[in-house]
Coordinates of C-alpha atoms in Angstrom, one line a residue:
X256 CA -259.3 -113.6 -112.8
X257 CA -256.1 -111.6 -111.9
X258 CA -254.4 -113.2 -108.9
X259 CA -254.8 -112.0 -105.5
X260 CA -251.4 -112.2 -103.1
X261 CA -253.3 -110.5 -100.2
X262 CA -256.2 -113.2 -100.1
X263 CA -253.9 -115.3 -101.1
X264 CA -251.3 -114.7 -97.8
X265 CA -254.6 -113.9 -95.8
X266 CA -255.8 -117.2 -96.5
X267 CA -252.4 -118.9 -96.0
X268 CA -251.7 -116.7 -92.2
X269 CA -255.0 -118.0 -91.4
X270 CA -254.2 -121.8 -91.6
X271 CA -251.4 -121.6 -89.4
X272 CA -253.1 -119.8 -86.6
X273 CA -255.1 -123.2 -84.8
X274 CA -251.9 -125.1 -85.4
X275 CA -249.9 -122.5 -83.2
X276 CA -252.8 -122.3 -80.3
X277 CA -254.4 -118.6 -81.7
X278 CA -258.3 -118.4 -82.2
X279 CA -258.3 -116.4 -85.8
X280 CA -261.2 -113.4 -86.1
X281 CA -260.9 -111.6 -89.5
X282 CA -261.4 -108.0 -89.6
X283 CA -264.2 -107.7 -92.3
X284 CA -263.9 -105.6 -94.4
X285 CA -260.6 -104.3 -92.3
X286 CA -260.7 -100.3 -91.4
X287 CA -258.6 -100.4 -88.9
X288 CA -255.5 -101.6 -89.6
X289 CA -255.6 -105.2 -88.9
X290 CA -256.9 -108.3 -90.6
X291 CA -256.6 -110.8 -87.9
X292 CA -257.3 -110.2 -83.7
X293 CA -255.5 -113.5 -82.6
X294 CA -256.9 -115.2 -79.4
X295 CA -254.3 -117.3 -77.8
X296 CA -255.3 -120.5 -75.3
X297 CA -254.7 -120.0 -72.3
X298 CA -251.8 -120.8 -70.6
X299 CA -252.8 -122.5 -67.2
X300 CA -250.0 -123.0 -64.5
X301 CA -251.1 -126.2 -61.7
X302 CA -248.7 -124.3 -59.3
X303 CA -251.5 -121.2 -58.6
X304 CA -255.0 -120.8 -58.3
X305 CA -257.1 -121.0 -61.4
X306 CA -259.1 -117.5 -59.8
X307 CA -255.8 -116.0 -59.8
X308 CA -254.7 -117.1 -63.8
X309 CA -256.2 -114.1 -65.7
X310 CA -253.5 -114.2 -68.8
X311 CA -255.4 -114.2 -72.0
X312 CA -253.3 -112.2 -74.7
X313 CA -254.5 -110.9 -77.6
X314 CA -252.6 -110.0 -80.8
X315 CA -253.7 -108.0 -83.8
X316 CA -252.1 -108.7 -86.9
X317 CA -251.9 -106.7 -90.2
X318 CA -251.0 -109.2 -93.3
X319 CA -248.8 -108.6 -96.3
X320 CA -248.2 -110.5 -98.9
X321 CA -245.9 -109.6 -101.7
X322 CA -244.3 -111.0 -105.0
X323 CA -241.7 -108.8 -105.0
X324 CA -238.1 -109.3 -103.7
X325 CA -236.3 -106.3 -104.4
X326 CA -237.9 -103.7 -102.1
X327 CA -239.7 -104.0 -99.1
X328 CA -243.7 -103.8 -98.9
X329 CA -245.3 -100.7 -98.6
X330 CA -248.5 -99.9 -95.7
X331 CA -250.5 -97.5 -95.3
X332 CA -249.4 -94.4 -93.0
X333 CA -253.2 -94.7 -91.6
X334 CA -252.4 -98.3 -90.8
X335 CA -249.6 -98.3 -89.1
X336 CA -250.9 -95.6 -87.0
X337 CA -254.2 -97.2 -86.4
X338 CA -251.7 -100.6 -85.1
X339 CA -249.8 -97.9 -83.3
X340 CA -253.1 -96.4 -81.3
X341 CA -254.4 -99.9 -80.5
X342 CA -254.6 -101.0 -76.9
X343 CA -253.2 -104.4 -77.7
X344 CA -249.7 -106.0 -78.9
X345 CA -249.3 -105.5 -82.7
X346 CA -247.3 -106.8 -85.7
X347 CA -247.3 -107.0 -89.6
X348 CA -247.0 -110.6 -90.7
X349 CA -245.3 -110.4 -94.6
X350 CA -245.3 -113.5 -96.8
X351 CA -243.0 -113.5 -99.2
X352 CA -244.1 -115.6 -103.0
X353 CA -242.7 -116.3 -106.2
X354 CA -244.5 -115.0 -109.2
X355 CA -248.2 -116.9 -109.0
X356 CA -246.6 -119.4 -106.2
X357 CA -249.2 -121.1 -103.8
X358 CA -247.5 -121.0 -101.3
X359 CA -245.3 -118.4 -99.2
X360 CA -241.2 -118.9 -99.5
X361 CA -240.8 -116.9 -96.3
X362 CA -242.3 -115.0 -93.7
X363 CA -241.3 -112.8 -90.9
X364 CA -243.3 -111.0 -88.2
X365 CA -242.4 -107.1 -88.1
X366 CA -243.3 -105.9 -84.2
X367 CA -244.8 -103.2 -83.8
X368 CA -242.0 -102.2 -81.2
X369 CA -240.6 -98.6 -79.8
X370 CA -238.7 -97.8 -82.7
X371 CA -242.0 -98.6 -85.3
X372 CA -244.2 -96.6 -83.1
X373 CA -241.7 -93.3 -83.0
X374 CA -241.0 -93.7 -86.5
X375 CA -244.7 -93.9 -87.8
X376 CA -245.9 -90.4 -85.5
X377 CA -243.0 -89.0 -86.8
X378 CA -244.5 -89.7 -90.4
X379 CA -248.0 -88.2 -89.2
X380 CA -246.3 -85.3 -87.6
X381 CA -244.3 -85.0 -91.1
X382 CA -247.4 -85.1 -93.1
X383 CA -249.7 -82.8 -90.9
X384 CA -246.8 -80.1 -91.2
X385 CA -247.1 -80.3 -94.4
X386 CA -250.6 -79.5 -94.6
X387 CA -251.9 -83.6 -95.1
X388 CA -254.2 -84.8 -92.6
X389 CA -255.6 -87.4 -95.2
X390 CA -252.6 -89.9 -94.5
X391 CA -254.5 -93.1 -95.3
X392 CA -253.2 -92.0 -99.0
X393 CA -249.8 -92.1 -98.0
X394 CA -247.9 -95.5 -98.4
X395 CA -244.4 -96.0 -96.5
X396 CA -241.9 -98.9 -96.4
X397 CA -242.8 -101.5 -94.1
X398 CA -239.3 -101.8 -91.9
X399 CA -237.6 -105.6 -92.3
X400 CA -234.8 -104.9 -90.1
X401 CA -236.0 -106.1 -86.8
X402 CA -238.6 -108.6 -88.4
X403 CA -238.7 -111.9 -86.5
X404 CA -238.5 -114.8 -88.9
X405 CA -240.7 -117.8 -89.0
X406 CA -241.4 -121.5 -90.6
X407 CA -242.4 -122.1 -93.6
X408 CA -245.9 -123.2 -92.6
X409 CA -246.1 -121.0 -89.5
X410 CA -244.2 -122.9 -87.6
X411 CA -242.9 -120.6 -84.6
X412 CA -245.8 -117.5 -85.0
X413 CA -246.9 -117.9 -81.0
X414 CA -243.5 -117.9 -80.1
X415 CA -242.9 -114.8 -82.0
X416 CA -246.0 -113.1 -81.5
X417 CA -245.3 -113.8 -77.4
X418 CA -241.7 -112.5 -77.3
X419 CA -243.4 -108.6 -78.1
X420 CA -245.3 -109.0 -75.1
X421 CA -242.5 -110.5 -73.0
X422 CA -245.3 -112.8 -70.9
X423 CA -246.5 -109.3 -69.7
X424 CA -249.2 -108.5 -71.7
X425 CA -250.7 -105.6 -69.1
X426 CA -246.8 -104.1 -68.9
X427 CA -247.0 -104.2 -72.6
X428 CA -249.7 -102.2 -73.2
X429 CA -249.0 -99.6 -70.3
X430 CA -245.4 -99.5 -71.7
X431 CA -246.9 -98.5 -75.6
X432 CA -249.1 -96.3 -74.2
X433 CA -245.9 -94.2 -72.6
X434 CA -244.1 -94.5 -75.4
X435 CA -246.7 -93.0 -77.5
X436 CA -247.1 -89.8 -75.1
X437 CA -243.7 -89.6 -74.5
X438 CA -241.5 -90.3 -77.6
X439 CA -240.4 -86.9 -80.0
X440 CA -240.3 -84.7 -77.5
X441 CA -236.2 -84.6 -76.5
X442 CA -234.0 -82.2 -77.1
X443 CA -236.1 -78.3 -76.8
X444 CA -239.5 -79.3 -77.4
X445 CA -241.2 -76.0 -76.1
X446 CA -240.9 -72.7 -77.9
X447 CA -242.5 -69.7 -76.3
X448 CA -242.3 -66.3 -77.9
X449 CA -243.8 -63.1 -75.8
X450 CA -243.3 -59.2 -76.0
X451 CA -242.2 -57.4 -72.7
X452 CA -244.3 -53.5 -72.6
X453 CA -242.8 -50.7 -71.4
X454 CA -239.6 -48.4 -72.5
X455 CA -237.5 -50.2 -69.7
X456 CA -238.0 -53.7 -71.1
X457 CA -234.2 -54.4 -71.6
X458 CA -233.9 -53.3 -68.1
X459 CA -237.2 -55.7 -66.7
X460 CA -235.4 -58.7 -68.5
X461 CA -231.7 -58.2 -67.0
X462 CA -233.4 -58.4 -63.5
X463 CA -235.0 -61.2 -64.2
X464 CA -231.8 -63.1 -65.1
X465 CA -229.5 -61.3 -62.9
X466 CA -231.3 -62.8 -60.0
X467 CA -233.5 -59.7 -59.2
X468 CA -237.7 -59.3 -59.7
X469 CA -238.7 -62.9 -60.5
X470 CA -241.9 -62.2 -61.9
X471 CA -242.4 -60.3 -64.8
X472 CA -245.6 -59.0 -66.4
X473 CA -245.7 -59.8 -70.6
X474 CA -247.8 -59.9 -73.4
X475 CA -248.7 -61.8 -76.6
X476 CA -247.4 -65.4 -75.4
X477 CA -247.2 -68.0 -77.7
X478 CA -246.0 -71.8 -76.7
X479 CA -245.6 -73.8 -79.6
X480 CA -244.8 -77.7 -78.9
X481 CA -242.4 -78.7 -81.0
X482 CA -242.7 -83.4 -81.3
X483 CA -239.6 -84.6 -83.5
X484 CA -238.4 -81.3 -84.2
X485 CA -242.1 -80.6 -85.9
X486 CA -244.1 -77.5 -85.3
X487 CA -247.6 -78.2 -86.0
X488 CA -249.9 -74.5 -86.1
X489 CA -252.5 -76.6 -83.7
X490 CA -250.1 -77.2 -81.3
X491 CA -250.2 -73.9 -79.9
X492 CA -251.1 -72.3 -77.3
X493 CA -251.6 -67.9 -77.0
X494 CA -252.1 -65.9 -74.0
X495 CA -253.0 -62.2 -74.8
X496 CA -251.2 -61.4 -70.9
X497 CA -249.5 -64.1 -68.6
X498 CA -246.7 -63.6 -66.1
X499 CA -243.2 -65.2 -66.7
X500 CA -241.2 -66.4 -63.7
X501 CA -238.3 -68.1 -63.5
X502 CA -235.4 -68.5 -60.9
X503 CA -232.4 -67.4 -62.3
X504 CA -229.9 -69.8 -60.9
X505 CA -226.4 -68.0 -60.0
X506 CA -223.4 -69.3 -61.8
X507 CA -221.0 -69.5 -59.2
X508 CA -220.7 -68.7 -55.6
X509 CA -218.2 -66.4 -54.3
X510 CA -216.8 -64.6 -51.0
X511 CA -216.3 -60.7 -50.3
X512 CA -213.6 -60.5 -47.2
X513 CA -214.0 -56.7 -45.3
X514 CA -211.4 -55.9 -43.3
X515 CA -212.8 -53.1 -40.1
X516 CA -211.1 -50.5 -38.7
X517 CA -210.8 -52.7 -35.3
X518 CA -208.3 -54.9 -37.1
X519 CA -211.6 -57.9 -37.7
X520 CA -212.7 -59.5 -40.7
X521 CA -216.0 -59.9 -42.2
X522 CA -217.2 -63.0 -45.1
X523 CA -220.0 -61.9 -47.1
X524 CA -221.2 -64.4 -48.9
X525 CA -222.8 -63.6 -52.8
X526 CA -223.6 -65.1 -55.4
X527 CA -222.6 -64.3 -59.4
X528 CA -224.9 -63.9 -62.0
X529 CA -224.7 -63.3 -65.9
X530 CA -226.5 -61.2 -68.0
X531 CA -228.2 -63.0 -71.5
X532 CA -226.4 -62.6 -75.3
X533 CA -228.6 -59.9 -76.1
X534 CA -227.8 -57.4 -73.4
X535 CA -224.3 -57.5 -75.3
X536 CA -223.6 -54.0 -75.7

């Protein structure tokens, strides 16, 4: 029979799991994403009320094992993103073997942190633009450079696993979940393209950024959300007629001085505006 490094680090992870304080539940067969959900104990503090001691973290855990020490493991795209989308704190656990070793050499714990969760949307986003939604056929590198690393025999996993949740697991979670509605869209990530009627368009427009009219009556608007740069065509949004308003804010303020015939002065107060690039000439 052909030798099998992922039951083979599967098997291993498991062993260390009691040892380090986790309750181990395998994923069978795993869809999902994750091989292990780890239980911790709890931790119980004689200082507080045992009503008021609700900390009970739970961890899911994608394994890889590997014989290869030249290039990073590969994971699925619809893995990551399924460990990306899950309401709990997630890592990749790689074990590292020689060629038909029974035993890992090394192992580190890949978090799934801020930078892993904007880098794997960006890959979806990547793949959707380019017309593939099927992305649990797409294999990417798994990312080594923040990995945590651990004993030989597991020695160190809880504290490893723990330091992702920071002893907040409930800050954790809302903090992912933020991070996941929020990251991609810096920068200009809203694109809206309309057609002003009427012979005096030009004329409709320079009001509108001269400081005049600040409503203005178009047609055929179309809002395209841009995430990580990434246009997607169902991320639009068209409005045969909608109103654009906007508050044209004056550049500078400046002071008119009238002199009267009695020999007084006058301050008028104004404000300077500047008309758009494309009234140019």
């Amino acid at each position: 029979m052909k030798p099998d490094p992922g039951t083979r680090g599967q098997n291993e992870f498991a062993s260390w799991c009691e040892p380090e304080g986790f309750h181990a539940q395998r994923s069978d067969p795993d869809r999902l994403g994750w091989d292990f959900m780890l239980e911790a104990n709890p931790r119980r503090c004689p200082d507080r009320p045992l009503d008021g001691q609700n900390d009970l973290p739970k961890f899911l855990v994608q394994v890889k094992a590997t014989e290869q020490t030249k290039s990073a493991p590969r994971i699925k795209l619809s893995a990551l993103k399924h460990l990306v989308d899950a309401e709990l704190p997630a890592a990749i656990a790689v074990l590292f073997y020689e060629k038909r070793g029974r035993r890992s050499k090394r192992c580190v714990i890949v978090p799934v942190d801020d930078t892993l969760i904007a880098d794997t949307l960006r890959r979806v986003r990547e793949q959707e633009a380019k017309g593939n939604r099927g992305i649990h056929r797409v294999k990417v590198p798994i990312p080594l450079e923040r990995a945590l690393e651990i004993g030989p025999d597991g020695q160190g996993l809880s504290i490893a696993l723990h330091s992702i949740v920071n002893c907040f697991p409930d800050s954790y979670i809302t903090h992912k979940k933020r991070i996941r509605e929020s990251c991609g869209f810096d920068g200009q990530p809203i694109a809206g393209r309309f057609f002003v009627p009427g012979e005096n368009a030009r004329h409709k427009l320079g009001d509108l950024f001269l400081g005049g009219k600040r409503q203005l009556e178009i047609n055929h608007l179309m809002i395209e959300q841009q995430r990580f740069g990434i246009p997607l065509s169902n991320d639009q949004i068209y409005l045969r007629d909608a109103i654009l308003e906007m508050e044209a804010p004056a550049l500078l303020s400046a002071s008119i001085e009238i002199e009267a015939d009695t020999g007084e002065w006058v301050a008028v107060p104004v404000d300077v505006f500047t008309p758009p690039s494309f009234f140019d000439g």
